[in-house]
Every structure is written in C-alpha cells, then in structure tokens.
Coordinates of C-alpha atoms in Angstrom, one line a residue:
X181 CA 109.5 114.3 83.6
X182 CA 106.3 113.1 85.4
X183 CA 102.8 112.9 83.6
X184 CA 99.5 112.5 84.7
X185 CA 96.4 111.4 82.5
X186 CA 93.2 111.5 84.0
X187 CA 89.4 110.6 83.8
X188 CA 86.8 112.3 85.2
X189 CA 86.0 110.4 88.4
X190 CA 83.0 109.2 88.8
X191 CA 80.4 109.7 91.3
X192 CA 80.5 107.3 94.8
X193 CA 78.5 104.0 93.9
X194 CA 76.5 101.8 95.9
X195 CA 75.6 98.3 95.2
X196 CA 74.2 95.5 97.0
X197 CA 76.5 92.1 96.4
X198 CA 74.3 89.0 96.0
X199 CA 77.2 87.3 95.3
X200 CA 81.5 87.5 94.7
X201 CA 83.9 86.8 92.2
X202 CA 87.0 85.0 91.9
X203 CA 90.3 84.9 91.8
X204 CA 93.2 83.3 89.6
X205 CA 97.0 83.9 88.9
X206 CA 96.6 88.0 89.0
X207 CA 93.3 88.5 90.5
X208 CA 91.4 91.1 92.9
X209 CA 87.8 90.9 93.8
X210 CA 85.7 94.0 94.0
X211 CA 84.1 95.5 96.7
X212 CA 80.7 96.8 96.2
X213 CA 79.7 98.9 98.7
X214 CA 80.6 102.8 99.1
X215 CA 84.4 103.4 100.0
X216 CA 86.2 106.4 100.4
X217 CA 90.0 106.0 100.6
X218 CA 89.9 108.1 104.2
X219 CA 88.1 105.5 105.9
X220 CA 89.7 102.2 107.7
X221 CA 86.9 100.3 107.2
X222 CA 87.5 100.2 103.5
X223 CA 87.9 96.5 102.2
X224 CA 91.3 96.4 100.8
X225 CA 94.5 94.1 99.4
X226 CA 96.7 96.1 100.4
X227 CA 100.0 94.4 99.6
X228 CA 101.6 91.1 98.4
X229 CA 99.8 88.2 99.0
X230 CA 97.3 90.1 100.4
X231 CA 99.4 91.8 103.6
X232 CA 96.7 93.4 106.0
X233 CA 93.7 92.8 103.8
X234 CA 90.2 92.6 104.6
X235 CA 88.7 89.3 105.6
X236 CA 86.7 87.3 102.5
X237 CA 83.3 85.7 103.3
X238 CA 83.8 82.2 102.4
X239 CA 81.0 82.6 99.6
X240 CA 82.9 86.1 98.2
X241 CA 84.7 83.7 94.9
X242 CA 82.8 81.9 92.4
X243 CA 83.5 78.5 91.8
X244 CA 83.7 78.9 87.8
X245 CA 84.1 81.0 84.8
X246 CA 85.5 81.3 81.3
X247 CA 85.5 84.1 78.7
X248 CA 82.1 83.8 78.0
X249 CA 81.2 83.6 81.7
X250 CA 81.8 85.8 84.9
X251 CA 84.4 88.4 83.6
X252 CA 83.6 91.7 84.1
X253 CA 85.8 93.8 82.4
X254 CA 89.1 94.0 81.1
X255 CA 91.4 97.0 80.3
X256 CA 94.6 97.2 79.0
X257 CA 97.4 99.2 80.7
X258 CA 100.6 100.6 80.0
X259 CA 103.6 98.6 79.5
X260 CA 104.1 95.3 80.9
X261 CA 104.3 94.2 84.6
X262 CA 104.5 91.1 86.5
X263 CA 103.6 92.8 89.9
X264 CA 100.4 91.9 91.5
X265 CA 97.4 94.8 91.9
X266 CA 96.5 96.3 95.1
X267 CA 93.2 97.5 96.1
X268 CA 91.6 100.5 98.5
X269 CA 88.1 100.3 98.8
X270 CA 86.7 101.3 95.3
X271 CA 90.2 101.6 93.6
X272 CA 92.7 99.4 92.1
X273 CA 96.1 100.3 91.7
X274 CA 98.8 98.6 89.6
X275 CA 102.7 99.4 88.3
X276 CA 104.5 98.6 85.0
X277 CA 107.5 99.3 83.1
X278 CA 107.8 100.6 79.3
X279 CA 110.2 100.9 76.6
X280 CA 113.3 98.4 75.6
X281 CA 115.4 100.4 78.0
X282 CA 112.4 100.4 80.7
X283 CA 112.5 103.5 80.3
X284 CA 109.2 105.0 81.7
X285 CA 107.8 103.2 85.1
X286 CA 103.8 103.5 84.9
X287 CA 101.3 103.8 88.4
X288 CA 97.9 103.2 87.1
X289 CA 94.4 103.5 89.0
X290 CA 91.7 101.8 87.8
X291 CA 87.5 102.4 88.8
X292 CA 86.8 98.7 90.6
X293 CA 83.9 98.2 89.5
X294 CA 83.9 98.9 85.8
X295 CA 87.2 98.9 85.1
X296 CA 87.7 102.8 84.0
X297 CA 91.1 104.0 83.9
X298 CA 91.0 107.0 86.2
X299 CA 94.7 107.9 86.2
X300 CA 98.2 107.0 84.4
X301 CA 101.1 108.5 86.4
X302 CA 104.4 108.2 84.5
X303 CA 108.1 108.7 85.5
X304 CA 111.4 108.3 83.7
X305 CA 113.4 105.2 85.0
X306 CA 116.5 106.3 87.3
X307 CA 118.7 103.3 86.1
X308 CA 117.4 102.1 82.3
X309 CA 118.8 98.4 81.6
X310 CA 118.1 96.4 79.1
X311 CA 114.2 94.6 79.4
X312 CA 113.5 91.0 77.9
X313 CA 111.0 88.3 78.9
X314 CA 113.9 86.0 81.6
X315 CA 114.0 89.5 83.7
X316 CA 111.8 91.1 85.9
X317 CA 109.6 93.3 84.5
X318 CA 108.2 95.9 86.9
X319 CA 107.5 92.5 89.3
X320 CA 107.9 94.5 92.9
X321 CA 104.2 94.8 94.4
X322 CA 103.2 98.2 95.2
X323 CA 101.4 98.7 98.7
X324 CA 98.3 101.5 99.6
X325 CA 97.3 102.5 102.5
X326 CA 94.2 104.8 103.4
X327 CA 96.1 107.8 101.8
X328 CA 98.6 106.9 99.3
X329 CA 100.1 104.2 97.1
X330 CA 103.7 103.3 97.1
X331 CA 105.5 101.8 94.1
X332 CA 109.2 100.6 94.0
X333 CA 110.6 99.8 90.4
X334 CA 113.8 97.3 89.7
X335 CA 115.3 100.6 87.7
X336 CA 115.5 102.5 91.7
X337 CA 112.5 104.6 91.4
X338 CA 110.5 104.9 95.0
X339 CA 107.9 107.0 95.1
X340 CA 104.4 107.6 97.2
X341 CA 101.1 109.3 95.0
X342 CA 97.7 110.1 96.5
X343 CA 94.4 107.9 95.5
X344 CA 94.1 111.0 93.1
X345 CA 97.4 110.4 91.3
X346 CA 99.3 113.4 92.6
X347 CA 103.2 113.0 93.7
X348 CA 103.5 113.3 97.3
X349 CA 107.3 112.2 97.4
X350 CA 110.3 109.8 95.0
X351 CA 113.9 109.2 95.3
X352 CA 116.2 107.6 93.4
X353 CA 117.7 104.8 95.5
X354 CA 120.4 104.0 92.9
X355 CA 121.5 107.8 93.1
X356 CA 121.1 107.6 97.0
X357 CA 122.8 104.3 97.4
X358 CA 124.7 103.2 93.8
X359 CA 123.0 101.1 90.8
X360 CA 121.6 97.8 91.3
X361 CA 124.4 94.8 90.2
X362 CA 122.1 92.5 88.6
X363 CA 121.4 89.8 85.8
X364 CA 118.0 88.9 86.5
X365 CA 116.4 91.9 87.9
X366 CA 114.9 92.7 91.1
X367 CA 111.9 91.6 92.3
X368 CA 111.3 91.7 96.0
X369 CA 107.7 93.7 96.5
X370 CA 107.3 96.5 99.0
X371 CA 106.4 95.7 102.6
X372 CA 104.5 98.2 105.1
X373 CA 104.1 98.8 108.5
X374 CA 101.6 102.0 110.1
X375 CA 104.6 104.5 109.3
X376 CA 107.2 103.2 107.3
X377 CA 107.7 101.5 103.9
X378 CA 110.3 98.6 103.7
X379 CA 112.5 98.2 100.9
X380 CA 114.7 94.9 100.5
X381 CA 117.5 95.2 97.5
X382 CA 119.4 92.2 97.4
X383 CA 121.4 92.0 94.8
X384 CA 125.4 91.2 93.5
X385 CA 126.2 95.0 94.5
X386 CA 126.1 95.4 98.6
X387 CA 122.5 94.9 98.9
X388 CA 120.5 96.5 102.4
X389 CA 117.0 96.5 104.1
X390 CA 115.7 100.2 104.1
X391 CA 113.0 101.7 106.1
X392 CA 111.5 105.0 104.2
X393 CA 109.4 107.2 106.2
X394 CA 106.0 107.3 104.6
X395 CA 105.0 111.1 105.1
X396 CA 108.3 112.7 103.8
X397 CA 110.0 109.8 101.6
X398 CA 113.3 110.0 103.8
X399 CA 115.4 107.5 105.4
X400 CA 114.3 105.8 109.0
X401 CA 117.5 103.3 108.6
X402 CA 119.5 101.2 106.4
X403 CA 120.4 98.0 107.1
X404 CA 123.8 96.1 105.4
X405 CA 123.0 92.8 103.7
X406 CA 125.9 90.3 102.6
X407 CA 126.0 90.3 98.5
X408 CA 123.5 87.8 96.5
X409 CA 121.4 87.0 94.0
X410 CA 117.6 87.3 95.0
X411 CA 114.0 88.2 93.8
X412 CA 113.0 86.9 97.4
X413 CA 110.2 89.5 99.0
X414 CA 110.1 89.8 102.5
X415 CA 107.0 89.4 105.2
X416 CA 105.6 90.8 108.5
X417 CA 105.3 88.3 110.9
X418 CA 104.5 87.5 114.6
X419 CA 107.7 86.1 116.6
X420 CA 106.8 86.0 120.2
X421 CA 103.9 88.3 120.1
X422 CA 105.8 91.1 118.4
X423 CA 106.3 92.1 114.3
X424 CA 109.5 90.7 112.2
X425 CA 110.3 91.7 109.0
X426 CA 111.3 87.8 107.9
X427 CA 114.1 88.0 104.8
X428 CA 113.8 84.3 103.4
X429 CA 116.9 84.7 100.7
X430 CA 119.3 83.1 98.7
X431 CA 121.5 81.2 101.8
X432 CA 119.9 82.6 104.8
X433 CA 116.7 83.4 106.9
X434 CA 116.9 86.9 108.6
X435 CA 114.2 88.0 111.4
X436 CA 114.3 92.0 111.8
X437 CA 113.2 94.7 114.1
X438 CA 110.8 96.8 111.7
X439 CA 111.7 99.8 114.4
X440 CA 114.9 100.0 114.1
X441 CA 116.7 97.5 111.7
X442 CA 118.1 95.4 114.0
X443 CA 119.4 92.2 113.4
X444 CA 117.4 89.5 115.7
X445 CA 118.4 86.2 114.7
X446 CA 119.9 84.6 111.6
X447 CA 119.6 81.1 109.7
X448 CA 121.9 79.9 107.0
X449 CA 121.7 76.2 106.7
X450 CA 119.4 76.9 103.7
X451 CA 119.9 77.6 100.2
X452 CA 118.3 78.4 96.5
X453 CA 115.9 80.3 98.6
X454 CA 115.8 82.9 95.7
X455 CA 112.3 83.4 95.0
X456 CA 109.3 82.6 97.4
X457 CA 108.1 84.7 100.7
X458 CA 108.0 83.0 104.1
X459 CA 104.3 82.2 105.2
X460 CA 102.7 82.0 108.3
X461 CA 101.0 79.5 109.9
X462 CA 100.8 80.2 113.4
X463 CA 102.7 81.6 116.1
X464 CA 106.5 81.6 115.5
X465 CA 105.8 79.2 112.4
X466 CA 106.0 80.1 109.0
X467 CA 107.0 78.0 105.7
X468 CA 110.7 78.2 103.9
X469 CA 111.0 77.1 100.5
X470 CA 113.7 77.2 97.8
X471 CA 113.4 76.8 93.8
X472 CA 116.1 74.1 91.9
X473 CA 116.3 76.5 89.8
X474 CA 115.6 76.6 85.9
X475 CA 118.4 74.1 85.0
X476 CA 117.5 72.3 88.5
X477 CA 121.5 73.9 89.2
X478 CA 120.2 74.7 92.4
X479 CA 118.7 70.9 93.4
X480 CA 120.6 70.2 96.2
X481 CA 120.4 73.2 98.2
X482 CA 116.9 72.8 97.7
X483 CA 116.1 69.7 98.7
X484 CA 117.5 70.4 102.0
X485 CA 115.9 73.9 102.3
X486 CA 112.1 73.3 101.9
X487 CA 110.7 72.9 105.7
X488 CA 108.6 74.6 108.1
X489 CA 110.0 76.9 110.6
X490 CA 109.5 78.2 113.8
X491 CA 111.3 81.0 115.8
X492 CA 111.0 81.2 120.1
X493 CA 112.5 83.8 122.3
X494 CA 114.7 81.7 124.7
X495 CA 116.1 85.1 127.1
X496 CA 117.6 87.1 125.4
X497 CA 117.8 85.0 122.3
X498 CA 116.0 83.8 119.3
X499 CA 116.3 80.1 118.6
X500 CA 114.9 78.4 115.4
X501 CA 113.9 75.2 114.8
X502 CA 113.6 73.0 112.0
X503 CA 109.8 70.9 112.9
X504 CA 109.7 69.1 109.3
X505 CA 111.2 69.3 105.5
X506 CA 110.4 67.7 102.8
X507 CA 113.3 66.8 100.4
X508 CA 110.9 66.1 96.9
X509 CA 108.6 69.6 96.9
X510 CA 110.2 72.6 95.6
X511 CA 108.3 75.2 93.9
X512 CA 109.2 77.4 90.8
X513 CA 108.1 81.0 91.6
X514 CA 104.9 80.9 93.9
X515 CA 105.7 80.1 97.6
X516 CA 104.2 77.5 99.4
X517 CA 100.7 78.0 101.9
X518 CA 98.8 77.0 104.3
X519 CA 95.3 76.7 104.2
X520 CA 92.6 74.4 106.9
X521 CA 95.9 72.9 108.8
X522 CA 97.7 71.6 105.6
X523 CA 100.4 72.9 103.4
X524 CA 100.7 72.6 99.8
X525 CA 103.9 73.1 97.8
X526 CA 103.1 73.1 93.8
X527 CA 106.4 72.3 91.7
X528 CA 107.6 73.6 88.4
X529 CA 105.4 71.0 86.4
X530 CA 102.5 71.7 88.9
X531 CA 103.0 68.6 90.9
X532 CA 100.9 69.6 94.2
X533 CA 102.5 68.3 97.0
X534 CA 100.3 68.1 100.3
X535 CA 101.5 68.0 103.9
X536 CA 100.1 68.4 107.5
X537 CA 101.5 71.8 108.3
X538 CA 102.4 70.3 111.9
X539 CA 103.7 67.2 111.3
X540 CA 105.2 67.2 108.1
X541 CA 103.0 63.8 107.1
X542 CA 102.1 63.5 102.9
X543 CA 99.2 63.3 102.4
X544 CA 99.0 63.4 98.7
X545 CA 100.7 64.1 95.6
X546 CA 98.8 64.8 92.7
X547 CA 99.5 66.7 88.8
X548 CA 97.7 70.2 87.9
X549 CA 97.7 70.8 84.2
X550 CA 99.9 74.0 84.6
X551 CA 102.4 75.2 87.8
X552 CA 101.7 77.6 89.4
X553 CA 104.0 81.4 89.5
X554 CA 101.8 83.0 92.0
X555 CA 100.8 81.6 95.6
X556 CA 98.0 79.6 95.9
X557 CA 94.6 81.1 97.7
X558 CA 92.5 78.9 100.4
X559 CA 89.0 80.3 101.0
X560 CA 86.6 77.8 103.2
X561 CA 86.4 74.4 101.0
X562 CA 88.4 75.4 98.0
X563 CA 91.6 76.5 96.7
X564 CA 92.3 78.1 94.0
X565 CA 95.3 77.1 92.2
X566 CA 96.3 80.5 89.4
X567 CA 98.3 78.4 86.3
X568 CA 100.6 80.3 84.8
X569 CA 99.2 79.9 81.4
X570 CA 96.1 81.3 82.2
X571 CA 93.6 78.1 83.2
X572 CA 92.8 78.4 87.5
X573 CA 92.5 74.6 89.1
X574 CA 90.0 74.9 92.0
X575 CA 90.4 72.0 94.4
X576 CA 88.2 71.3 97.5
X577 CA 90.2 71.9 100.6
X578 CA 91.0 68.5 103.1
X579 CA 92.9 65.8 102.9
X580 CA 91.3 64.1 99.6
X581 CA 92.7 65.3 96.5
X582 CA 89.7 66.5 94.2
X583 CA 89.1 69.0 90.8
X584 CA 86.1 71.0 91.6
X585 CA 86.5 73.2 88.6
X586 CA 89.5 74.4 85.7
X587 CA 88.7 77.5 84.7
X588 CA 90.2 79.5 81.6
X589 CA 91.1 83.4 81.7
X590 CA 91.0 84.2 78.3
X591 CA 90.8 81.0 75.0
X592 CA 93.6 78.5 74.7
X593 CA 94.6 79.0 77.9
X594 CA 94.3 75.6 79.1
X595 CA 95.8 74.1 75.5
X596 CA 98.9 76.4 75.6
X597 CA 99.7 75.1 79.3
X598 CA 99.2 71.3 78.1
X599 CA 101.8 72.5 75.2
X600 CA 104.4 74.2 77.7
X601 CA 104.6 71.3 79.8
X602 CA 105.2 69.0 77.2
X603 CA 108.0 71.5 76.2
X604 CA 109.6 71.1 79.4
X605 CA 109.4 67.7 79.8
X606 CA 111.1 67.5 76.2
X607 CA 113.6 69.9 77.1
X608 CA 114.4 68.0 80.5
X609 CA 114.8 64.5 78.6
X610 CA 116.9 65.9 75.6
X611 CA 114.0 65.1 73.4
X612 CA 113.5 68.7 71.5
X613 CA 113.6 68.1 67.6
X614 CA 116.2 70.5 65.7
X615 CA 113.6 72.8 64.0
X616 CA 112.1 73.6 67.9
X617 CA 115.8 74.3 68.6
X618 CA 116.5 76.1 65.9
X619 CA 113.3 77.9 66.2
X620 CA 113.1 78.3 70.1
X621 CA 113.2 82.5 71.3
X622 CA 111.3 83.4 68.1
X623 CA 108.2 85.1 67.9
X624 CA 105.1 85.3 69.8
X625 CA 103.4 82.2 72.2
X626 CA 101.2 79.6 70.5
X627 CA 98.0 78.1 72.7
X628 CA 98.1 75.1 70.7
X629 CA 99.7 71.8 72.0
X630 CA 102.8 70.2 70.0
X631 CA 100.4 68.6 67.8
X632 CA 99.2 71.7 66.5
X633 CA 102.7 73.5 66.1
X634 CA 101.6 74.2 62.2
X635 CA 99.2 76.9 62.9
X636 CA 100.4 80.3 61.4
X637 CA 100.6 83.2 63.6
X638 CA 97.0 84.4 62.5
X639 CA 95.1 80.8 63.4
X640 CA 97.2 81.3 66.9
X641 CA 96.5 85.0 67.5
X642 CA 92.4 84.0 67.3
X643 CA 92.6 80.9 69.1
X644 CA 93.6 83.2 72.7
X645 CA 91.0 85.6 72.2
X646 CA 91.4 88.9 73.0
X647 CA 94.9 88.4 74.8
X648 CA 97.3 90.3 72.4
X649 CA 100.1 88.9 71.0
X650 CA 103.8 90.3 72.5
X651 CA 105.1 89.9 69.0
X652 CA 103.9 89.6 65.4
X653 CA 106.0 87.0 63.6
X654 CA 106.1 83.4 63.6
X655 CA 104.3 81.1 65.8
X656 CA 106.6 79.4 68.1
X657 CA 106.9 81.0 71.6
X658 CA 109.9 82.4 73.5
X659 CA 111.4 79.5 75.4
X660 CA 114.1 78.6 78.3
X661 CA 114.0 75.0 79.3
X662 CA 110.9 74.7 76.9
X663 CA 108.8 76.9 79.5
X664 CA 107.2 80.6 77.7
X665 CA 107.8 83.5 79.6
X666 CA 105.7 85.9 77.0
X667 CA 102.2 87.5 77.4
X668 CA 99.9 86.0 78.4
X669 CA 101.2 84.8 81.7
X670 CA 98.5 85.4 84.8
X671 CA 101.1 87.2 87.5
X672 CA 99.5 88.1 90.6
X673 CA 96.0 88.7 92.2
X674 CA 94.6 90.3 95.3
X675 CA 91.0 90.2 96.7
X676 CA 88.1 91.5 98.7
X677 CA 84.5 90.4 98.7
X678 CA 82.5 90.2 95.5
X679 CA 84.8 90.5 92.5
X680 CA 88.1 89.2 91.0
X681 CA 90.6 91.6 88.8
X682 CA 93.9 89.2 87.2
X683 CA 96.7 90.5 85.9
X684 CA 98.7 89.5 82.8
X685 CA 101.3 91.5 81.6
X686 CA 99.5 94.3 80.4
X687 CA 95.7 93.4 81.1
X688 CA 93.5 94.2 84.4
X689 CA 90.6 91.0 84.5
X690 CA 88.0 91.2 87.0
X691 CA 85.7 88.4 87.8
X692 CA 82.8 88.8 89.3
X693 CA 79.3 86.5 89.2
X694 CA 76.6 87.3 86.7
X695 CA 74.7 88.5 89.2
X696 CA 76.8 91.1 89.6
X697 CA 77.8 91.4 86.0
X698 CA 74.1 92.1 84.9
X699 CA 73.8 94.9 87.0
X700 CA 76.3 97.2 85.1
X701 CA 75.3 99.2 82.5
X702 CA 76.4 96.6 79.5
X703 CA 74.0 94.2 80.4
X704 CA 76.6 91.3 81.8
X705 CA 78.7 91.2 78.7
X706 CA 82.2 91.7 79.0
X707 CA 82.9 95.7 79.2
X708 CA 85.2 97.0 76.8
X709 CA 87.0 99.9 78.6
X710 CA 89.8 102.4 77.9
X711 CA 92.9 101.2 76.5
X712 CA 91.1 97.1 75.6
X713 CA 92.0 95.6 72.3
X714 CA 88.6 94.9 70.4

C-alpha cells in the first residue's frame, strides 16, 4: 500500500546568492534563484555523481565549516539510505529503506532552501531480505528530470513520481524477471538518457541491462548479462562522438548502445571491478578501477585492473586500449576522478594517489585522515575529499600536495575517523586485543580514538552532536576488518551553485555560507526542521 504525507508547499522564493556552499561525502548545494520543475534551465544534480548537472561557478563551495559554522539545516528522514540526493531546481529528492525486513522503500522531497519536508511517498518492498549494516541499504541513486523522479530499490521496486509526489508508474522487476540472488545487496544507481531509464542488475541470478520507458514504465529492451557479483553503477559516455552506456563490473568492461541494447565492444582482462563507476576524462577515455576487497581477497585482480581507458572506432569495430595502470592505487568504494589534467585514486586507508591523467606519471602520494566512500569533487583550485567518517579534506588542485582546510559534519567526526583507521590497521597486522574481539559488532559507533575506548555510551552519544546513535547499548562500534559501517557515515552528495545538502544514513545537511544562512528566517543558526533530533 502506497502513502503520501505532505506539507503545504510553500510559495516560489527568490534570493540573491552572494555567495555558495559546500560539499562533502553526501552533499548538494542549493540554488537560490526561482525554479519551477517545468523549466530546463533549472540548476540541477540530476543523477550519480552528478550525471547532466548544471555547471558550478568556481566560487559556488565554501572553503570551510563545522557545526557551529555554515550548515544550514538538517532534517532527519525516513529509514536509512546510503544513496546520494538529487536535486531539480528548488527541490531535493532522496530514497531510503525501513524495517529489519526492508520492508517499506521511502521517496522523500525536501524544500532546498530550508530544509522542509514537503512529501514522504512510501511503498511496500517487492522482495523483503534481511537488512544489516555489510549490505546495501537503499544505496541505488535515484535520477529526476524536469517532470519526475525515478527511484530503483535493491528489494525490485521501480517506480517514477511527479515533483508533487504523485505515482505516475512502478513494477516489480523481481515479479517481471525473478528475485535478485545476492549476499551483499545491490547497489548499481539508476542511469538516464532523454526517454529512457537504465537499470543494471548484476547479481549471482542471471543478471541484465534494462531500458524502462519513462512515460509508461514499460520495457524498451533487456539485455542478458553473464552471472556476478556487483554493486558496480554504470555511466553515459562519449565513444566516437556518440552515447555508451559503459558497464565497469566484476571481470569485464561492457560499452552499450543506450537505443537499442546492443552489445558494442567487450573487455575482460580486468577484475575486482565490483564497486566504482567508469569516469571520463576526454574523448574515448575514461578511468577503470577495482577494490582488493575487504580481506584484500581480491589484490591481485586489482592490481592489474586500475588504468585508464580509451575506446576508438576502427571500421566497423571498437578497439580499447590500455594508455597507463597503476598496480599500488586501489580504492575502497568511491571511484577514481579527474580534475585540472590529473587523476587521483584515494585507497581504503585514504592514501591519495596522484597521476597525470595522460601519462600515467605519479606525481604524489600522500595520507588523508579518513578514505574516502564517495567520489571526490574538483571545483577550480580545490578538491574536496568527503571522509567517510564525517570530516571533508579540501586540497588545492595541481601538482603540489597541500591541506587547505578539514572540515567536520557534525562533532567527533574527525576523532572517530583517527579511531577507525587505527582499527584497521590493527586488524590488518593481527594486533586487536581480545576484549575488542570479543566486543567487535556490538552496539553503537564511538567518535573517540582507541585511547578513549572507556567512554560509556552517554559520554559517546554527546561527543557526535546531534548525529543519532543507530543503537543504544554499549560503546564499541560495529566492525569488519576494524572499519564501522554504522550511522554516521557521509554517503553521497550532489550540487548546484550556492549551497551544500550531505547525506548520512538518515540525515539531509546542507551547507551554505553565512551569508546565505543569515538571510533565513532563524537568524543563521542551524534550522531545526521536521523530523530533526533536538
């Protein structure tokens, strides 16, 4: 049974941007100018890693904030979710999943400029499994266009709602096509092209690349996929000139007509490609990487399979080549990028590697204080670097390595990454004492770092601010390989010009410059909002 909760919606805004936000693991910035979701020259995020968005003026991101400084608002929503948001033009939109059987799937639509919860849609999971904290949660990206948002779910839900919230279409793609076959969830985000949503279900079933049409919600065509285990998304890019849907998973590279299906051209001298999205970097060229895998089980597929790409049409063919690896980078969960003619790679520990994108040269390697599960965003001089604990590293752009600013989401966040890394580097040497072995997978995160591992769940619960706890007893966090995979974790971010919104599991941030903060109605202090913890 669907639901629908609404707000009143407010009136169209206007408001003059002196100056922009930021962004960090789940981020969006706000636009702030008047929008209307018919009109295609609404600034937008549409998709993962930002798909089709708007351009950002190199000013758009502040350099710094903290809790005290630059945040907005920040609401609470449904569930938990590890999908990034989406934004069109004065709305963002975001997806979770709720219950121990996910059983309810959430869309949510949130005002982007104060944070107001506008509408909860809420439909019963086709396939309910199972949820815990090593699977993905709602982690498929939704994407909008100028008349609808489309959300996929791991448990086969598909559906397409209006910027209003009403149901335009939704099928069941494990009742169309059989249940999903999977220990770790899926995780591959929607793609979109000007009529058709793209669906890619890899998984240890007979997995296929779908093409939904976006007016009616039926099948354009289905694709077969060999059997495997993936959470890889997929990308639009340019091969000679014309769109590929690029498939970048677990033992080969797959180009695609987005038309018809088609098979172009496959690559399988790869593997442990399970997890990041191939990025462009010019024509033909995009970046392939491939994760060791928790237990580093995966290491030497992955060593061979990090390297830039690039496809040519030679006749009638397609023929790829290899123009560099590297055999030492390999990320965790966010994909490598490209940003000012140099590629960065950031591994588990948050070891940013750095490479000219054409030759393949290092040019540095250097340690952030927490890796990195989202991809990192260049904007003129900087980059911003989301941790996955919560604390953003802002580098200056170029081929000298330096910190131009760590900035914290919510308190503790930088302590409780300085504590999971020590963790893992415990773990990975055998070094874990018997009570942290005995004790690991029980209760709720701790920001404190393994000298501070006495704190009782009270002293931890104040020292992250308003972040809620995922659990109330004890205070050692849920572990594998000494990493936490509990709240507060920043997932995803999108962005336009002038404002930043994050995402944890279950909390919307947006960012913004005081500026811009002062000119709400709260006087720039954070704005406590439907559904936010006090």
């Amino acid at each position: 049974m669907n639901e629908l909760f609404s707000n009143p919606r407010s009136a169209g805004w206007r408001a003059t941007i002196l100056s922009a936000g930021i962004v960090i693991f789940t981020f969006v910035v706000c636009i702030a100018e008047e929008t209307t979701t018919g009109t295609s020259n609404a600034q937008r995020w549409p998709g993962f890693q930002g798909a089709g968005a708007t351009d950002l003026a190199v000013d758009s991101l502040p350099l710094t904030w903290s809790p005290e400084k630059n945040i907005a608002w920040q609401t609470d929503i449904p569930g938990k979710g590890q999908s990034s948001p989406v934004i069109w033009g004065e709305r963002i939109f975001a997806t979770s999943i709720e219950g121990a059987m996910k059983n309810d799937c959430h869309i949510v639509a949130l005002d982007l400029l104060q944070g107001k919860r506008i509408w909860d849609f809420k439909t019963a999971s086709s396939q309910p499994v199972r949820g815990n904290y090593f699977q993905s949660r709602s982690a498929p990206t939704p994407v909008v266009d100028a008349d609808r948002i489309y959300a996929f779910f791991e448990t086969g839900n598909l559906l397409a709602l209006t910027h209003d919230g009403k149901q335009v279409w939704s099928r069941s793609l494990t009742e169309d096509y059989g249940e999903f076959e999977v220990r770790i969830g899926l995780a591959a985000s929607l793609l979109q092209t000007a009529d058709s949503v793209i669906v890619l279900i890899d998984h240890e079933g007979p997995s296929y690349l779908l093409s939904v049409d976006k007016q009616t919600g039926e099948t354009r065509w289905k694709t077969e996929r060999f059997s495997r285990q993936s959470y890889a998304s997929p990308a639009l890019l340019k091969i000679d000139q014309a769109d590929q849907i690029i498939c970048s998973s677990s033992g080969s590279v797959d180009g695609y007509d987005p038309a018809s299906g088609k098979l172009m051209w496959t690559f399988e001298e790869v593997g442990g490609n399970r997890a990041c999205t191939p990025i462009a970097f010019g024509e033909g060229k995009f970046l392939i990487s491939a994760s060791p895998g928790m237990h580093d089980e995966r290491l030497d597929d992955a060593r061979k399979s990090n390297f830039a790409m690039q496809v040519k049409r030679v006749g009638d063919e397609y023929q790829q080549t290899i123009l560099w690896k590297t055999g030492k980078a390999m990320p965790s969960f966010g994909s490598p990028m490209v940003h000012q003619g140099l590629a960065y790679w950031v591994n588990k520990v948050g070891v940013v590697y750095c490479f000219d994108a054409e030759t393949g040269k290092q040019v540095y390697v250097k340690r952030l204080r927490q890796p990195c599960w989202a991809t990192p965003l260049g904007l003129g001089d900087r980059i911003y670097f989301p941790g996955k604990d919560g604390l953003t590293t802002v580098i200056a752009a170029g081929p000298a390595f330096r910190i131009l600013a760590e900035n914290e989401l919510f308190a503790g966040a930088a302590a409780a990454g300085d504590a999971d890394l020590q963790r893992s580097q415990d773990a990975a040497h055998g070094a874990h004492s018997s009570r942290r072995s005995a004790d690991a997978g029980n209760g709720p995160r701790t920001p404190s770092d393994t000298t501070s591992e006495a704190k009782s769940g009270a002293e931890v619960k104040q020292s992250r601010g308003p972040q809620r706890a995922e659990n109330n007893a004890g205070a050692q966090p849920r572990t594998r390989n000494g990493l936490t995979f509990a709240d507060p974790v920043q997932y995803g971010y999108a962005a336009v010009n002038g404002s930043l919104v994050m995402r944890t599991g279950s909390r919307l941030y947006c960012i913004r410059k005081a500026t811009l903060v002062e000119g709400t109605e709260q006087g720039g202090k954070a704005v406590s909002t439907e559904g936010v913890g006090q």
